[in-house]
PDB file of C-alpha atoms in Angstrom:
ATOM      1  CA  MET H  22       0.000   0.000   0.000  1.00 72.00           C
ATOM      2  CA  CYS H  23       2.984   2.324   0.772  1.00 92.00           C
ATOM      3  CA  ILE H  24       3.487   5.460   2.853  1.00 97.00           C
ATOM      4  CA  ALA H  25       5.621   8.559   2.299  1.00 98.00           C
ATOM      5  CA  VAL H  26       6.549  11.677   4.222  1.00 98.00           C
ATOM      6  CA  PHE H  27       8.274  14.577   2.501  1.00 98.00           C
ATOM      7  CA  MET H  28       9.338  18.175   3.039  1.00 98.00           C
ATOM      8  CA  TRP H  29       9.128  20.524   0.067  1.00 98.00           C
ATOM      9  CA  GLN H  30      10.743  23.966  -0.221  1.00 97.00           C
ATOM     10  CA  ALA H  31      10.802  24.485   3.559  1.00 96.00           C
ATOM     11  CA  ASN H  32      14.484  24.113   4.470  1.00 94.00           C
ATOM     12  CA  PRO H  33      17.341  26.299   3.186  1.00 92.00           C
ATOM     13  CA  LYS H  34      19.766  23.378   2.925  1.00 94.00           C
ATOM     14  CA  TYR H  35      17.353  20.743   1.630  1.00 96.00           C
ATOM     15  CA  PRO H  36      14.691  21.905  -0.849  1.00 96.00           C
ATOM     16  CA  PHE H  37      13.352  18.347  -0.927  1.00 98.00           C
ATOM     17  CA  LEU H  38      13.449  15.448   1.544  1.00 98.00           C
ATOM     18  CA  LEU H  39      11.516  12.205   1.089  1.00 98.00           C
ATOM     19  CA  LEU H  40      11.130   9.008   3.083  1.00 98.00           C
ATOM     20  CA  HIS H  41       9.077   6.247   1.425  1.00 98.00           C
ATOM     21  CA  ASN H  42       8.049   2.692   2.342  1.00 98.00           C
ATOM     22  CA  ARG H  43       6.918   0.355  -0.426  1.00 97.00           C
ATOM     23  CA  ASP H  44       4.501  -2.369   0.680  1.00 96.00           C
ATOM     24  CA  GLU H  45       4.003  -5.315  -1.661  1.00 95.00           C
ATOM     25  CA  PHE H  46       3.536  -9.076  -1.749  1.00 95.00           C
ATOM     26  CA  TYR H  47       6.826 -10.770  -0.943  1.00 94.00           C
ATOM     27  CA  ALA H  48       6.477 -13.097  -3.917  1.00 93.00           C
ATOM     28  CA  ARG H  49       6.303 -10.270  -6.480  1.00 94.00           C
ATOM     29  CA  PRO H  50       9.629 -10.035  -8.344  1.00 95.00           C
ATOM     30  CA  THR H  51      11.406  -6.725  -7.738  1.00 96.00           C
ATOM     31  CA  GLU H  52      14.689  -5.176  -8.824  1.00 96.00           C
ATOM     32  CA  ALA H  53      16.593  -3.048  -6.324  1.00 96.00           C
ATOM     33  CA  LEU H  54      17.728   0.566  -6.690  1.00 97.00           C
ATOM     34  CA  ALA H  55      19.857   1.066  -9.808  1.00 97.00           C
ATOM     35  CA  TRP H  56      20.405   3.228 -12.853  1.00 96.00           C
ATOM     36  CA  TRP H  57      18.230   1.664 -15.530  1.00 93.00           C
ATOM     37  CA  GLU H  58      20.121   0.329 -18.532  1.00 77.00           C
ATOM     38  CA  GLY H  59      20.030   2.687 -21.464  1.00 79.00           C
ATOM     39  CA  GLU H  60      18.229   5.399 -19.477  1.00 80.00           C
ATOM     40  CA  ALA H  61      19.042   8.165 -17.040  1.00 87.00           C
ATOM     41  CA  ILE H  62      16.463   6.949 -14.492  1.00 95.00           C
ATOM     42  CA  LEU H  63      17.378   5.908 -10.963  1.00 97.00           C
ATOM     43  CA  GLY H  64      15.003   3.754  -8.927  1.00 97.00           C
ATOM     44  CA  GLY H  65      13.757   0.309  -8.058  1.00 97.00           C
ATOM     45  CA  ARG H  66      11.778  -1.631 -10.623  1.00 96.00           C
ATOM     46  CA  ASP H  67       8.651  -3.768 -10.456  1.00 95.00           C
ATOM     47  CA  ALA H  68       9.770  -6.769 -12.512  1.00 95.00           C
ATOM     48  CA  VAL H  69       6.159  -7.754 -13.237  1.00 93.00           C
ATOM     49  CA  GLY H  70       4.670  -4.487 -14.493  1.00 92.00           C
ATOM     50  CA  GLY H  71       7.968  -2.899 -15.484  1.00 93.00           C
ATOM     51  CA  GLY H  72       7.276   0.391 -13.694  1.00 95.00           C
ATOM     52  CA  THR H  73       8.486   1.975 -10.461  1.00 97.00           C
ATOM     53  CA  TRP H  74       7.051   3.312  -7.201  1.00 97.00           C
ATOM     54  CA  LEU H  75       9.788   5.964  -6.813  1.00 98.00           C
ATOM     55  CA  GLY H  76      12.328   7.281  -9.264  1.00 98.00           C
ATOM     56  CA  SER H  77      14.499  10.258 -10.167  1.00 98.00           C
ATOM     57  CA  THR H  78      16.545  11.495 -13.118  1.00 96.00           C
ATOM     58  CA  ARG H  79      19.835  13.277 -13.656  1.00 94.00           C
ATOM     59  CA  ASP H  80      17.994  16.363 -14.902  1.00 94.00           C
ATOM     60  CA  GLY H  81      16.051  16.891 -11.686  1.00 96.00           C
ATOM     61  CA  ARG H  82      12.776  15.014 -12.110  1.00 97.00           C
ATOM     62  CA  ILE H  83      11.281  13.003  -9.252  1.00 98.00           C
ATOM     63  CA  ALA H  84       8.085  10.952  -9.154  1.00 98.00           C
ATOM     64  CA  PHE H  85       6.446   8.593  -6.685  1.00 98.00           C
ATOM     65  CA  VAL H  86       3.101   6.861  -6.325  1.00 96.00           C
ATOM     66  CA  THR H  87       0.995   5.169  -3.653  1.00 96.00           C
ATOM     67  CA  ASN H  88      -2.145   3.090  -3.994  1.00 92.00           C
ATOM     68  CA  PHE H  89      -5.519   4.382  -2.833  1.00 92.00           C
ATOM     69  CA  ARG H  90      -7.455   2.090  -0.498  1.00 91.00           C
ATOM     70  CA  GLU H  91     -10.904   1.281  -1.865  1.00 87.00           C
ATOM     71  CA  VAL H  92     -13.516  -1.464  -1.693  1.00 81.00           C
ATOM     72  CA  GLU H  93     -13.479  -2.572  -5.317  1.00 83.00           C
ATOM     73  CA  ASN H  94     -10.807  -2.672  -7.999  1.00 84.00           C
ATOM     74  CA  LEU H  95     -11.059  -2.549 -11.774  1.00 86.00           C
ATOM     75  CA  PRO H  96     -10.970  -5.959 -13.502  1.00 87.00           C
ATOM     76  CA  HIS H  97      -8.267  -5.016 -16.031  1.00 89.00           C
ATOM     77  CA  PRO H  98      -6.532  -1.808 -14.917  1.00 90.00           C
ATOM     78  CA  LYS H  99      -3.402  -0.196 -16.276  1.00 93.00           C
ATOM     79  CA  THR H 100      -0.388  -0.612 -14.018  1.00 94.00           C
ATOM     80  CA  ARG H 101       0.113   2.364 -11.712  1.00 95.00           C
ATOM     81  CA  GLY H 102       3.891   1.961 -11.744  1.00 95.00           C
ATOM     82  CA  ASP H 103       3.888   3.216 -15.332  1.00 96.00           C
ATOM     83  CA  LEU H 104       2.856   6.695 -14.205  1.00 97.00           C
ATOM     84  CA  PRO H 105       6.107   7.700 -12.449  1.00 97.00           C
ATOM     85  CA  LEU H 106       8.130   6.001 -15.179  1.00 96.00           C
ATOM     86  CA  ARG H 107       6.413   7.822 -18.021  1.00 96.00           C
ATOM     87  CA  PHE H 108       6.943  11.183 -16.345  1.00 97.00           C
ATOM     88  CA  LEU H 109      10.628  10.466 -15.794  1.00 96.00           C
ATOM     89  CA  GLN H 110      10.982   9.477 -19.450  1.00 95.00           C
ATOM     90  CA  SER H 111       9.171  12.576 -20.708  1.00 94.00           C
ATOM     91  CA  ASN H 112      10.188  16.165 -21.316  1.00 92.00           C
ATOM     92  CA  LYS H 113       6.907  17.486 -19.937  1.00 96.00           C
ATOM     93  CA  SER H 114       6.590  19.733 -16.916  1.00 97.00           C
ATOM     94  CA  PRO H 115       4.819  18.250 -13.862  1.00 98.00           C
ATOM     95  CA  GLN H 116       1.674  20.234 -14.709  1.00 97.00           C
ATOM     96  CA  GLU H 117       1.697  19.193 -18.370  1.00 97.00           C
ATOM     97  CA  PHE H 118       2.146  15.528 -17.528  1.00 97.00           C
ATOM     98  CA  ALA H 119      -0.513  15.697 -14.802  1.00 96.00           C
ATOM     99  CA  GLU H 120      -3.034  17.065 -17.284  1.00 95.00           C
ATOM    100  CA  GLU H 121      -2.185  14.194 -19.626  1.00 95.00           C
ATOM    101  CA  VAL H 122      -2.780  11.688 -16.817  1.00 95.00           C
ATOM    102  CA  LEU H 123      -6.200  13.168 -16.079  1.00 92.00           C
ATOM    103  CA  LYS H 124      -7.439  12.021 -19.476  1.00 92.00           C
ATOM    104  CA  GLU H 125      -6.760   8.371 -18.677  1.00 92.00           C
ATOM    105  CA  ALA H 126      -7.076   8.368 -14.873  1.00 91.00           C
ATOM    106  CA  HIS H 127     -10.271   6.267 -15.001  1.00 90.00           C
ATOM    107  CA  GLU H 128      -8.277   3.369 -16.485  1.00 92.00           C
ATOM    108  CA  TYR H 129      -6.300   2.884 -13.260  1.00 93.00           C
ATOM    109  CA  ASN H 130      -7.211   1.661  -9.815  1.00 91.00           C
ATOM    110  CA  GLY H 131      -7.009   4.390  -7.187  1.00 91.00           C
ATOM    111  CA  PHE H 132      -3.677   6.200  -7.002  1.00 94.00           C
ATOM    112  CA  ASN H 133      -1.842   9.174  -5.541  1.00 95.00           C
ATOM    113  CA  LEU H 134       0.891  10.517  -7.803  1.00 97.00           C
ATOM    114  CA  VAL H 135       3.448  13.193  -6.943  1.00 98.00           C
ATOM    115  CA  LEU H 136       5.525  14.770  -9.714  1.00 98.00           C
ATOM    116  CA  ALA H 137       8.392  17.183  -9.108  1.00 98.00           C
ATOM    117  CA  ASP H 138      10.921  19.167 -11.088  1.00 97.00           C
ATOM    118  CA  ILE H 139      13.733  20.379  -8.842  1.00 97.00           C
ATOM    119  CA  CYS H 140      15.138  22.729 -11.488  1.00 95.00           C
ATOM    120  CA  THR H 141      11.901  24.715 -11.722  1.00 96.00           C
ATOM    121  CA  SER H 142      10.871  24.242  -8.053  1.00 97.00           C
ATOM    122  CA  THR H 143       7.572  22.741  -9.216  1.00 97.00           C
ATOM    123  CA  MET H 144       5.605  19.924  -7.602  1.00 98.00           C
ATOM    124  CA  VAL H 145       2.082  18.705  -8.355  1.00 98.00           C
ATOM    125  CA  TYR H 146      -0.181  16.076  -6.873  1.00 97.00           C
ATOM    126  CA  VAL H 147      -2.532  13.965  -9.019  1.00 95.00           C
ATOM    127  CA  PHE H 148      -5.419  12.054  -7.429  1.00 92.00           C
ATOM    128  CA  ASN H 149      -7.993   9.931  -9.256  1.00 91.00           C
ATOM    129  CA  ARG H 150     -10.430   9.144  -6.438  1.00 86.00           C
ATOM    130  CA  SER H 151     -11.866  12.488  -5.275  1.00 74.00           C
ATOM    131  CA  ASN H 152     -15.273  12.762  -3.607  1.00 66.00           C
ATOM    132  CA  ASP H 153     -16.962  13.753  -6.873  1.00 64.00           C
ATOM    133  CA  ASP H 154     -15.193  10.923  -8.776  1.00 66.00           C
ATOM    134  CA  ASN H 155     -13.364  13.444 -10.939  1.00 74.00           C
ATOM    135  CA  PRO H 156      -9.554  13.201 -11.007  1.00 79.00           C
ATOM    136  CA  SER H 157      -7.786  16.339  -9.849  1.00 88.00           C
ATOM    137  CA  VAL H 158      -4.424  18.097  -9.918  1.00 92.00           C
ATOM    138  CA  ALA H 159      -3.086  20.449  -7.251  1.00 95.00           C
ATOM    139  CA  GLN H 160       0.135  22.351  -6.689  1.00 96.00           C
ATOM    140  CA  VAL H 161       1.946  21.049  -3.599  1.00 98.00           C
ATOM    141  CA  THR H 162       2.556  23.828  -1.094  1.00 97.00           C
ATOM    142  CA  PRO H 163       5.833  24.286   0.807  1.00 98.00           C
ATOM    143  CA  GLY H 164       6.017  22.340   4.057  1.00 98.00           C
ATOM    144  CA  ILE H 165       5.746  18.790   5.396  1.00 98.00           C
ATOM    145  CA  HIS H 166       3.278  16.408   3.740  1.00 98.00           C
ATOM    146  CA  VAL H 167       2.304  12.790   4.327  1.00 98.00           C
ATOM    147  CA  LEU H 168       0.901  10.428   1.728  1.00 97.00           C
ATOM    148  CA  THR H 169      -0.708   7.135   2.706  1.00 96.00           C
ATOM    149  CA  ASN H 170      -3.504   5.322   0.887  1.00 94.00           C
ATOM    150  CA  ALA H 171      -5.970   8.192   0.981  1.00 93.00           C
ATOM    151  CA  ALA H 172      -5.721  11.738  -0.379  1.00 93.00           C
ATOM    152  CA  LEU H 173      -2.608  13.786   0.377  1.00 96.00           C
ATOM    153  CA  ASP H 174      -2.395  14.814   4.054  1.00 97.00           C
ATOM    154  CA  THR H 175      -5.441  12.769   5.100  1.00 95.00           C
ATOM    155  CA  PRO H 176      -4.905  12.488   8.892  1.00 96.00           C
ATOM    156  CA  TRP H 177      -4.913   8.720   9.291  1.00 96.00           C
ATOM    157  CA  PRO H 178      -3.230   7.866  12.636  1.00 96.00           C
ATOM    158  CA  LYS H 179      -0.172   6.258  10.983  1.00 97.00           C
ATOM    159  CA  ALA H 180       0.237   9.381   8.854  1.00 97.00           C
ATOM    160  CA  GLU H 181       0.042  11.663  11.870  1.00 97.00           C
ATOM    161  CA  ARG H 182       2.561   9.527  13.775  1.00 97.00           C
ATOM    162  CA  LEU H 183       4.978   9.768  10.885  1.00 98.00           C
ATOM    163  CA  ARG H 184       4.414  13.509  10.423  1.00 98.00           C
ATOM    164  CA  HIS H 185       5.020  14.205  14.110  1.00 97.00           C
ATOM    165  CA  ASP H 186       8.181  12.086  14.336  1.00 97.00           C
ATOM    166  CA  PHE H 187       9.556  13.483  11.061  1.00 97.00           C
ATOM    167  CA  LYS H 188       9.063  17.086  12.169  1.00 97.00           C
ATOM    168  CA  GLU H 189      10.600  16.356  15.566  1.00 96.00           C
ATOM    169  CA  LEU H 190      13.664  14.802  13.965  1.00 95.00           C
ATOM    170  CA  ILE H 191      14.046  17.689  11.507  1.00 95.00           C
ATOM    171  CA  ASP H 192      13.829  20.181  14.384  1.00 94.00           C
ATOM    172  CA  ASN H 193      16.385  18.218  16.417  1.00 93.00           C
ATOM    173  CA  TYR H 194      18.951  18.193  13.628  1.00 90.00           C
ATOM    174  CA  GLY H 195      18.501  21.907  12.955  1.00 85.00           C
ATOM    175  CA  GLN H 196      21.104  23.204  10.491  1.00 83.00           C
ATOM    176  CA  SER H 197      23.317  20.109  10.620  1.00 86.00           C
ATOM    177  CA  GLU H 198      23.533  17.398   7.972  1.00 90.00           C
ATOM    178  CA  PHE H 199      20.612  14.980   8.045  1.00 94.00           C
ATOM    179  CA  PRO H 200      21.809  11.370   8.523  1.00 95.00           C
ATOM    180  CA  ILE H 201      19.888   9.523   5.842  1.00 96.00           C
ATOM    181  CA  LYS H 202      20.243   5.953   7.140  1.00 96.00           C
ATOM    182  CA  GLU H 203      19.480   6.956  10.715  1.00 96.00           C
ATOM    183  CA  MET H 204      16.303   8.753   9.648  1.00 97.00           C
ATOM    184  CA  VAL H 205      15.115   5.679   7.751  1.00 97.00           C
ATOM    185  CA  GLU H 206      15.758   3.442  10.760  1.00 97.00           C
ATOM    186  CA  LYS H 207      14.119   5.796  13.255  1.00 97.00           C
ATOM    187  CA  LEU H 208      11.035   6.696  11.237  1.00 98.00           C
ATOM    188  CA  MET H 209      10.227   4.000   8.698  1.00 98.00           C
ATOM    189  CA  THR H 210      10.546   0.861  10.849  1.00 97.00           C
ATOM    190  CA  ASN H 211       7.730   1.749  13.285  1.00 96.00           C
ATOM    191  CA  THR H 212       5.423  -1.269  13.778  1.00 97.00           C
ATOM    192  CA  VAL H 213       2.827   0.386  16.072  1.00 96.00           C
ATOM    193  CA  LYS H 214      -0.700  -0.539  14.920  1.00 96.00           C
ATOM    194  CA  ASP H 215      -3.963   1.340  15.451  1.00 95.00           C
ATOM    195  CA  GLU H 216      -6.804   0.310  17.705  1.00 94.00           C
ATOM    196  CA  VAL H 217      -9.814  -0.917  15.732  1.00 95.00           C
ATOM    197  CA  CYS H 218     -11.774   2.234  16.583  1.00 93.00           C
ATOM    198  CA  MET H 219      -9.072   4.356  14.874  1.00 94.00           C
ATOM    199  CA  LEU H 220      -9.161   2.556  11.514  1.00 93.00           C
ATOM    200  CA  PRO H 221     -10.647   4.313   8.450  1.00 92.00           C
ATOM    201  CA  GLY H 222     -13.246   1.567   8.020  1.00 91.00           C
ATOM    202  CA  ILE H 223     -12.943   1.250   4.256  1.00 91.00           C
ATOM    203  CA  GLN H 224     -12.241  -2.466   4.468  1.00 90.00           C
ATOM    204  CA  PRO H 225     -12.866  -5.005   7.273  1.00 92.00           C
ATOM    205  CA  PRO H 226     -10.773  -4.372  10.423  1.00 93.00           C
ATOM    206  CA  GLU H 227      -9.051  -7.752  10.192  1.00 91.00           C
ATOM    207  CA  ARG H 228      -7.512  -6.526   6.918  1.00 90.00           C
ATOM    208  CA  GLU H 229      -6.964  -2.876   7.847  1.00 93.00           C
ATOM    209  CA  GLN H 230      -5.379  -3.302  11.270  1.00 95.00           C
ATOM    210  CA  PRO H 231      -2.281  -5.204  10.050  1.00 94.00           C
ATOM    211  CA  LEU H 232      -1.770  -2.417   7.490  1.00 95.00           C
ATOM    212  CA  SER H 233      -2.108   0.386  10.053  1.00 96.00           C
ATOM    213  CA  SER H 234       1.584   0.515  10.979  1.00 97.00           C
ATOM    214  CA  ILE H 235       4.250   2.467   9.133  1.00 97.00           C
ATOM    215  CA  PHE H 236       6.281  -0.707   8.657  1.00 97.00           C
ATOM    216  CA  VAL H 237       4.020  -3.577   7.592  1.00 97.00           C
ATOM    217  CA  GLU H 238       4.409  -7.337   7.839  1.00 96.00           C
ATOM    218  CA  THR H 239       1.361  -9.559   7.630  1.00 95.00           C
ATOM    219  CA  GLU H 240      -0.246 -12.580   6.028  1.00 92.00           C
ATOM    220  CA  LEU H 241      -3.116 -11.834   3.645  1.00 88.00           C
ATOM    221  CA  SER H 242      -5.360 -14.284   1.828  1.00 84.00           C
ATOM    222  CA  SER H 243      -3.210 -13.776  -1.287  1.00 85.00           C
ATOM    223  CA  GLY H 244       0.095 -14.387   0.497  1.00 91.00           C
ATOM    224  CA  HIS H 245       2.819 -12.868   2.663  1.00 95.00           C
ATOM    225  CA  TYR H 246       2.686  -9.064   2.393  1.00 95.00           C
ATOM    226  CA  GLY H 247       4.635  -6.195   3.854  1.00 96.00           C
ATOM    227  CA  THR H 248       7.256  -3.494   3.563  1.00 97.00           C
ATOM    228  CA  ARG H 249       9.664  -4.640   0.887  1.00 97.00           C
ATOM    229  CA  SER H 250      11.815  -1.507   0.852  1.00 97.00           C
ATOM    230  CA  SER H 251      12.417   1.743   2.703  1.00 98.00           C
ATOM    231  CA  SER H 252      13.808   4.585   0.608  1.00 98.00           C
ATOM    232  CA  ALA H 253      15.100   8.078   1.218  1.00 98.00           C
ATOM    233  CA  LEU H 254      15.703  10.729  -1.414  1.00 98.00           C
ATOM    234  CA  PHE H 255      17.401  13.931  -0.264  1.00 98.00           C
ATOM    235  CA  VAL H 256      18.111  16.923  -2.519  1.00 98.00           C
ATOM    236  CA  LYS H 257      20.490  19.609  -1.293  1.00 97.00           C
ATOM    237  CA  SER H 258      20.422  23.260  -2.327  1.00 95.00           C
ATOM    238  CA  ASN H 259      23.614  22.695  -4.376  1.00 95.00           C
ATOM    239  CA  LYS H 260      21.614  20.170  -6.496  1.00 95.00           C
ATOM    240  CA  GLU H 261      23.348  17.135  -4.994  1.00 97.00           C
ATOM    241  CA  VAL H 262      20.974  14.167  -4.740  1.00 98.00           C
ATOM    242  CA  THR H 263      21.336  11.201  -2.409  1.00 98.00           C
ATOM    243  CA  PHE H 264      19.068   8.212  -3.073  1.00 98.00           C
ATOM    244  CA  TYR H 265      19.147   5.458  -0.453  1.00 98.00           C
ATOM    245  CA  GLU H 266      17.252   2.189  -0.447  1.00 98.00           C
ATOM    246  CA  LYS H 267      17.078  -0.514   2.203  1.00 98.00           C
ATOM    247  CA  TYR H 268      15.454  -3.515   0.561  1.00 97.00           C
ATOM    248  CA  LEU H 269      14.464  -7.098   1.312  1.00 94.00           C
ATOM    249  CA  HIS H 270      16.145  -9.672  -0.912  1.00 90.00           C
ATOM    250  CA  GLN H 271      14.844 -13.171  -0.219  1.00 84.00           C
ATOM    251  CA  LYS H 272      15.117 -13.202   3.604  1.00 86.00           C
ATOM    252  CA  ASP H 273      17.921 -10.684   4.043  1.00 93.00           C
ATOM    253  CA  TRP H 274      17.907  -6.889   4.243  1.00 96.00           C
ATOM    254  CA  ASN H 275      20.458  -5.135   2.035  1.00 97.00           C
ATOM    255  CA  ASP H 276      21.010  -1.482   1.248  1.00 97.00           C
ATOM    256  CA  LYS H 277      22.414   0.744  -1.465  1.00 97.00           C
ATOM    257  CA  MET H 278      23.155   4.452  -1.746  1.00 97.00           C
ATOM    258  CA  VAL H 279      23.668   6.488  -4.911  1.00 97.00           C
ATOM    259  CA  THR H 280      24.755  10.134  -5.008  1.00 97.00           C
ATOM    260  CA  TYR H 281      24.735  12.334  -8.117  1.00 96.00           C
ATOM    261  CA  LYS H 282      24.537  15.967  -9.163  1.00 96.00           C
ATOM    262  CA  ILE H 283      21.555  17.319 -11.075  1.00 95.00           C
ATOM    263  CA  CYS H 284      22.515  18.446 -14.574  1.00 88.00           C
ATOM    264  CA  GLU H 285      20.624  21.541 -15.661  1.00 74.00           C
ATOM    265  CA  ARG H 286      18.637  21.065 -18.855  1.00 68.00           C
ATOM    266  CA  LEU H 287      19.616  23.151 -21.858  1.00 60.00           C
TER     267      LEU H 287
END
C-alpha cells in the first residue's frame, strides 16, 4: 500500500526530503535501486509491471506513487507503476504531464501521484479518487506532507505519527547534515498498529489493522505481504541528490546508496 513523508521547499539546505516505504507481496519479483540500462532513471523496478514506485533522473525530475485504499478494484486496470516512469521518461513539466494523466485516470485503480521538477521548483499532486469521482491536480505547497492510501495529508493515525516524528527529527537536527540511514531506521521501521476504533473503516478491520503501521508485515489471503523496501531521497540546495534504499532480498535486508549531481537542462 505504501506510505511517504516529505518536506518541500521548507528548508534552506534541503529543498526536498523524502522518506518512502513500499509495501508489496513478498512473492512479487522486484529489482533493487539502480540506474536503468540505457536510461538516465534511478530507482527500483517492479519486474512484473515494469514500472516503479519511486524514481528520479539526472535532470532533476522526481516521481512517486501510492495506492488508494478502496472497496473494489477494476478488472483489467493499467499498471500504476507506469505513471512515475512515463513522467521520468518525458520532457513534460509536472503540470503538463498531470493534465495528460487526467485524461486516462479512469483506467487505473485508485492512485496518488506526486511529480516534481527540482530545477523549476515545481511539484504537483494527481489524485484519481476524489469525492466527486473526478480526477484532480493540485500544486503542492511548501512544508511537510504525508501520503498514505488516501488523499494527500489525510490524517490517518499512521500518517500523523509519521508527520510528528519526522518534524521532531528535523527540528532536532537543525542546520546540521541529516543522517539519511538513521532517519530511515528511526522513522520507517515503526510497527505500532492502530486500535480498531481508529481505523478508516474502508475495508474489514481484520484486513486494515495489520496495514495500520508504518512498517508492515502480515499474512493476507493472497500471500505474505509487507514493507519490501524503505527509501530516502534527499536533494540539497547545491543540487546534490542522495538516493538510499534498504530492501528485502529473499530473507535478508540489504542497502544501497547512490549520489549524483543534477545536470541543468539546456
